[in-house]
Amino acid sequence: MTRGGFSMAQTPTRRKPLMEPSDQATEKHVRLAVNQGAAFERALTAMTMEKAPGAEKRAGDYIVGYAVERAEGLYHLRNGQLHWDERKEENAHIEVVVRDASDGRFIPGLTVYATLIDSTGNDVGTHQQPFLWHPWLYHYGRNWQVPADGTYTIRLRIEAPEFGRHDKINGQRYGEPVEVEFTDVRIQTGQKKS
């Protein structure tokens, strides 16, 4: 089954978290949230169709997805100044998108870990995937040093966030950590030109 540009794997599903009118959100506001999610999904589809192949799965209150492309340069803030950092040894860029399973919106402020496992079962590494600003698709991600082109497994863990959740009806969500595994992930190593 596909959702946008992503290939949706079959996973056990729980009931979606509620998104109903409440004292904080009228029916119109709930529709606005759903429209935000739909717009984000269109950007996600464009990313996976044009730039970086990936997949996503339902996991508890979330829809969790990944995309992989070649390593790329990034700006980082150091000593109050933005500095452009070229890739050094890194040769792959792993992106993770975590969306609300009810309305499809991107969820900021999460702690996301990725573990990469090669085709023989060897652990390549585990890294936190920090939030990355992107011109048209917010995501969690980082550059990785991957041993070679090939097929890998990506295990993602999203910790239960500590941020507040508005409203007694809609706020009971994201209360547990989730783990998602994607197998047969094809990684082609390299570096994008800046």
mmCIF file of C-alpha atoms in Angstrom:
data_model
loop_
_atom_site.group_PDB
_atom_site.id
_atom_site.type_symbol
_atom_site.label_atom_id
_atom_site.label_comp_id
_atom_site.label_asym_id
_atom_site.label_seq_id
_atom_site.Cartn_x
_atom_site.Cartn_y
_atom_site.Cartn_z
ATOM 1 C CA MET A 1 0.000 0.000 0.000
ATOM 2 C CA THR A 2 1.354 3.493 -0.686
ATOM 3 C CA ARG A 3 0.804 6.775 1.069
ATOM 4 C CA GLY A 4 2.123 9.718 -0.879
ATOM 5 C CA GLY A 5 5.545 8.813 -2.278
ATOM 6 C CA PHE A 6 6.209 6.440 0.596
ATOM 7 C CA SER A 7 5.679 2.730 0.601
ATOM 8 C CA MET A 8 3.538 1.969 3.642
ATOM 9 C CA ALA A 9 4.467 -1.335 5.255
ATOM 10 C CA GLN A 10 1.728 -3.355 6.913
ATOM 11 C CA THR A 11 1.968 -2.943 10.674
ATOM 12 C CA PRO A 12 -0.407 -3.593 13.544
ATOM 13 C CA THR A 13 -2.419 -0.436 14.090
ATOM 14 C CA ARG A 14 -3.963 1.084 17.156
ATOM 15 C CA ARG A 15 -6.876 3.443 17.141
ATOM 16 C CA LYS A 16 -5.784 6.869 15.935
ATOM 17 C CA PRO A 17 -5.410 9.489 18.650
ATOM 18 C CA LEU A 18 -8.456 11.707 18.905
ATOM 19 C CA MET A 19 -8.724 14.909 16.918
ATOM 20 C CA GLU A 20 -12.117 16.234 17.858
ATOM 21 C CA PRO A 21 -13.542 19.667 18.523
ATOM 22 C CA SER A 22 -12.828 20.802 22.078
ATOM 23 C CA ASP A 23 -12.507 23.910 24.222
ATOM 24 C CA GLN A 24 -9.135 24.535 22.485
ATOM 25 C CA ALA A 25 -10.028 23.606 18.888
ATOM 26 C CA THR A 26 -13.304 24.052 17.030
ATOM 27 C CA GLU A 27 -14.262 21.812 14.112
ATOM 28 C CA LYS A 28 -12.784 24.485 11.810
ATOM 29 C CA HIS A 29 -9.488 24.371 13.734
ATOM 30 C CA VAL A 30 -9.358 20.574 13.538
ATOM 31 C CA ARG A 31 -9.815 20.839 9.753
ATOM 32 C CA LEU A 32 -6.962 23.388 9.638
ATOM 33 C CA ALA A 33 -4.697 20.879 11.422
ATOM 34 C CA VAL A 34 -5.673 18.158 8.943
ATOM 35 C CA ASN A 35 -4.983 20.572 6.053
ATOM 36 C CA GLN A 36 -1.533 21.322 7.522
ATOM 37 C CA GLY A 37 -0.864 17.583 7.619
ATOM 38 C CA ALA A 38 -2.005 17.176 4.008
ATOM 39 C CA ALA A 39 0.310 20.003 2.883
ATOM 40 C CA PHE A 40 3.228 18.414 4.743
ATOM 41 C CA GLU A 41 2.433 15.062 3.137
ATOM 42 C CA ARG A 42 2.556 16.657 -0.330
ATOM 43 C CA ALA A 43 6.047 17.988 0.453
ATOM 44 C CA LEU A 44 7.031 14.557 1.780
ATOM 45 C CA THR A 45 5.781 12.927 -1.408
ATOM 46 C CA ALA A 46 7.802 15.381 -3.501
ATOM 47 C CA MET A 47 10.923 14.600 -1.453
ATOM 48 C CA THR A 48 10.586 10.846 -1.871
ATOM 49 C CA MET A 49 9.608 11.016 -5.540
ATOM 50 C CA GLU A 50 12.254 13.557 -6.601
ATOM 51 C CA LYS A 51 15.147 13.439 -4.137
ATOM 52 C CA ALA A 52 15.439 10.516 -1.725
ATOM 53 C CA PRO A 53 13.630 7.167 -1.668
ATOM 54 C CA GLY A 54 12.062 6.111 1.617
ATOM 55 C CA ALA A 55 9.172 4.431 3.399
ATOM 56 C CA GLU A 56 6.930 4.994 6.395
ATOM 57 C CA LYS A 57 4.968 2.927 8.921
ATOM 58 C CA ARG A 58 2.319 3.505 11.517
ATOM 59 C CA ALA A 59 3.691 3.204 15.083
ATOM 60 C CA GLY A 60 1.322 3.984 17.938
ATOM 61 C CA ASP A 61 0.305 7.642 17.780
ATOM 62 C CA TYR A 62 2.821 8.316 14.995
ATOM 63 C CA ILE A 63 3.514 7.740 11.334
ATOM 64 C CA VAL A 64 7.295 7.293 11.123
ATOM 65 C CA GLY A 65 9.222 7.495 7.870
ATOM 66 C CA TYR A 66 12.754 7.647 6.579
ATOM 67 C CA ALA A 67 14.544 8.731 3.428
ATOM 68 C CA VAL A 68 18.184 8.202 2.456
ATOM 69 C CA GLU A 69 20.336 10.255 0.133
ATOM 70 C CA ARG A 70 23.979 11.177 -0.276
ATOM 71 C CA ALA A 71 25.723 13.179 2.459
ATOM 72 C CA GLU A 72 25.280 16.940 2.235
ATOM 73 C CA GLY A 73 26.718 20.089 3.764
ATOM 74 C CA LEU A 74 24.865 21.911 6.546
ATOM 75 C CA TYR A 75 25.043 25.193 8.431
ATOM 76 C CA HIS A 76 25.726 24.862 12.174
ATOM 77 C CA LEU A 77 25.763 27.609 14.798
ATOM 78 C CA ARG A 78 29.107 27.891 16.616
ATOM 79 C CA ASN A 79 30.025 30.766 18.931
ATOM 80 C CA GLY A 80 27.020 32.760 17.739
ATOM 81 C CA GLN A 81 27.941 32.454 14.045
ATOM 82 C CA LEU A 82 26.596 30.202 11.302
ATOM 83 C CA HIS A 83 29.335 28.081 9.722
ATOM 84 C CA TRP A 84 28.977 25.903 6.630
ATOM 85 C CA ASP A 85 30.173 22.377 7.365
ATOM 86 C CA GLU A 86 31.133 20.238 4.406
ATOM 87 C CA ARG A 87 30.821 16.506 4.700
ATOM 88 C CA LYS A 88 34.120 14.978 5.676
ATOM 89 C CA GLU A 89 34.079 11.222 5.967
ATOM 90 C CA GLU A 90 30.280 10.947 5.830
ATOM 91 C CA ASN A 91 28.775 9.447 2.697
ATOM 92 C CA ALA A 92 25.035 9.093 3.430
ATOM 93 C CA HIS A 93 22.304 11.324 4.835
ATOM 94 C CA ILE A 94 19.513 9.599 6.761
ATOM 95 C CA GLU A 95 16.334 11.623 7.226
ATOM 96 C CA VAL A 96 13.499 10.744 9.596
ATOM 97 C CA VAL A 97 10.009 12.215 9.524
ATOM 98 C CA VAL A 98 7.634 11.722 12.452
ATOM 99 C CA ARG A 99 4.014 12.743 11.902
ATOM 100 C CA ASP A 100 0.866 12.658 13.991
ATOM 101 C CA ALA A 101 -1.151 9.591 12.969
ATOM 102 C CA SER A 102 -4.405 11.512 13.290
ATOM 103 C CA ASP A 103 -3.766 14.696 11.308
ATOM 104 C CA GLY A 104 -0.463 14.029 9.502
ATOM 105 C CA ARG A 105 1.374 17.075 10.864
ATOM 106 C CA PHE A 106 5.132 16.976 11.492
ATOM 107 C CA ILE A 107 5.923 16.637 15.211
ATOM 108 C CA PRO A 108 8.771 18.901 16.381
ATOM 109 C CA GLY A 109 10.744 18.601 19.606
ATOM 110 C CA LEU A 110 11.274 14.836 19.570
ATOM 111 C CA THR A 111 14.311 12.779 20.523
ATOM 112 C CA VAL A 112 14.916 10.385 17.631
ATOM 113 C CA TYR A 113 17.589 7.676 17.394
ATOM 114 C CA ALA A 114 18.547 5.670 14.322
ATOM 115 C CA THR A 115 20.479 2.404 14.274
ATOM 116 C CA LEU A 116 21.909 1.156 10.996
ATOM 117 C CA ILE A 117 22.552 -2.581 10.507
ATOM 118 C CA ASP A 118 24.303 -4.036 7.461
ATOM 119 C CA SER A 119 23.113 -7.022 5.420
ATOM 120 C CA THR A 120 25.161 -9.469 7.523
ATOM 121 C CA GLY A 121 23.608 -8.244 10.790
ATOM 122 C CA ASN A 122 26.539 -6.091 11.919
ATOM 123 C CA ASP A 123 25.650 -2.901 13.774
ATOM 124 C CA VAL A 124 27.053 0.051 11.805
ATOM 125 C CA GLY A 125 26.107 2.509 14.551
ATOM 126 C CA THR A 126 23.428 4.335 16.487
ATOM 127 C CA HIS A 127 23.101 8.119 16.368
ATOM 128 C CA GLN A 128 20.640 10.682 17.576
ATOM 129 C CA GLN A 129 18.932 12.310 14.605
ATOM 130 C CA PRO A 130 18.614 16.016 15.496
ATOM 131 C CA PHE A 131 15.953 18.300 14.054
ATOM 132 C CA LEU A 132 17.073 19.820 10.754
ATOM 133 C CA TRP A 133 15.589 22.893 9.173
ATOM 134 C CA HIS A 134 15.064 22.282 5.457
ATOM 135 C CA PRO A 135 13.774 24.755 2.841
ATOM 136 C CA TRP A 136 10.644 22.668 2.238
ATOM 137 C CA LEU A 137 10.595 19.593 4.502
ATOM 138 C CA TYR A 138 11.399 19.670 8.213
ATOM 139 C CA HIS A 139 12.936 16.408 9.382
ATOM 140 C CA TYR A 140 15.278 14.774 11.861
ATOM 141 C CA GLY A 141 18.553 13.708 10.315
ATOM 142 C CA ARG A 142 22.297 13.668 10.042
ATOM 143 C CA ASN A 143 25.126 12.575 7.795
ATOM 144 C CA TRP A 144 26.509 9.080 8.393
ATOM 145 C CA GLN A 145 29.653 7.207 7.460
ATOM 146 C CA VAL A 146 28.395 3.978 5.872
ATOM 147 C CA PRO A 147 30.843 1.159 4.962
ATOM 148 C CA ALA A 148 29.613 0.641 1.384
ATOM 149 C CA ASP A 149 26.700 0.772 -1.020
ATOM 150 C CA GLY A 150 24.260 -1.967 -0.137
ATOM 151 C CA THR A 151 21.120 -3.093 1.618
ATOM 152 C CA TYR A 152 20.657 -2.162 5.267
ATOM 153 C CA THR A 153 18.118 -2.241 8.081
ATOM 154 C CA ILE A 154 17.210 1.009 9.831
ATOM 155 C CA ARG A 155 15.808 0.842 13.370
ATOM 156 C CA LEU A 156 14.267 4.047 14.652
ATOM 157 C CA ARG A 157 13.387 4.878 18.243
ATOM 158 C CA ILE A 158 11.297 7.887 19.187
ATOM 159 C CA GLU A 159 11.280 8.749 22.884
ATOM 160 C CA ALA A 160 8.057 9.916 24.521
ATOM 161 C CA PRO A 161 8.352 13.721 24.414
ATOM 162 C CA GLU A 162 8.268 15.856 27.535
ATOM 163 C CA PHE A 163 6.549 18.848 25.894
ATOM 164 C CA GLY A 164 3.040 19.825 27.014
ATOM 165 C CA ARG A 165 -0.046 18.743 25.107
ATOM 166 C CA HIS A 166 -3.022 21.093 24.937
ATOM 167 C CA ASP A 167 -6.564 20.102 25.729
ATOM 168 C CA LYS A 168 -8.178 17.355 27.722
ATOM 169 C CA ILE A 169 -9.813 15.725 24.685
ATOM 170 C CA ASN A 170 -6.967 15.798 22.142
ATOM 171 C CA GLY A 171 -3.847 15.941 24.330
ATOM 172 C CA GLN A 172 -3.590 12.287 25.353
ATOM 173 C CA ARG A 173 -1.024 11.235 22.780
ATOM 174 C CA TYR A 174 2.694 10.447 22.446
ATOM 175 C CA GLY A 175 2.812 8.915 25.938
ATOM 176 C CA GLU A 176 5.083 5.982 25.093
ATOM 177 C CA PRO A 177 8.337 5.518 23.184
ATOM 178 C CA VAL A 178 8.020 3.689 19.876
ATOM 179 C CA GLU A 179 10.408 1.641 17.776
ATOM 180 C CA VAL A 180 10.106 1.039 14.048
ATOM 181 C CA GLU A 181 12.255 -1.132 11.790
ATOM 182 C CA PHE A 182 12.697 -0.813 8.046
ATOM 183 C CA THR A 183 14.401 -3.684 6.227
ATOM 184 C CA ASP A 184 15.837 -3.892 2.715
ATOM 185 C CA VAL A 185 16.834 -0.223 2.712
ATOM 186 C CA ARG A 186 19.034 0.446 -0.314
ATOM 187 C CA ILE A 187 21.808 2.943 0.422
ATOM 188 C CA GLN A 188 23.936 4.403 -2.342
ATOM 189 C CA THR A 189 26.858 6.215 -0.754
ATOM 190 C CA GLY A 190 28.370 9.466 -1.914
ATOM 191 C CA GLN A 191 28.415 13.193 -1.278
ATOM 192 C CA LYS A 192 26.243 15.884 -2.802
ATOM 193 C CA LYS A 193 28.012 18.824 -4.389
ATOM 194 C CA SER A 194 27.484 22.035 -2.423
#
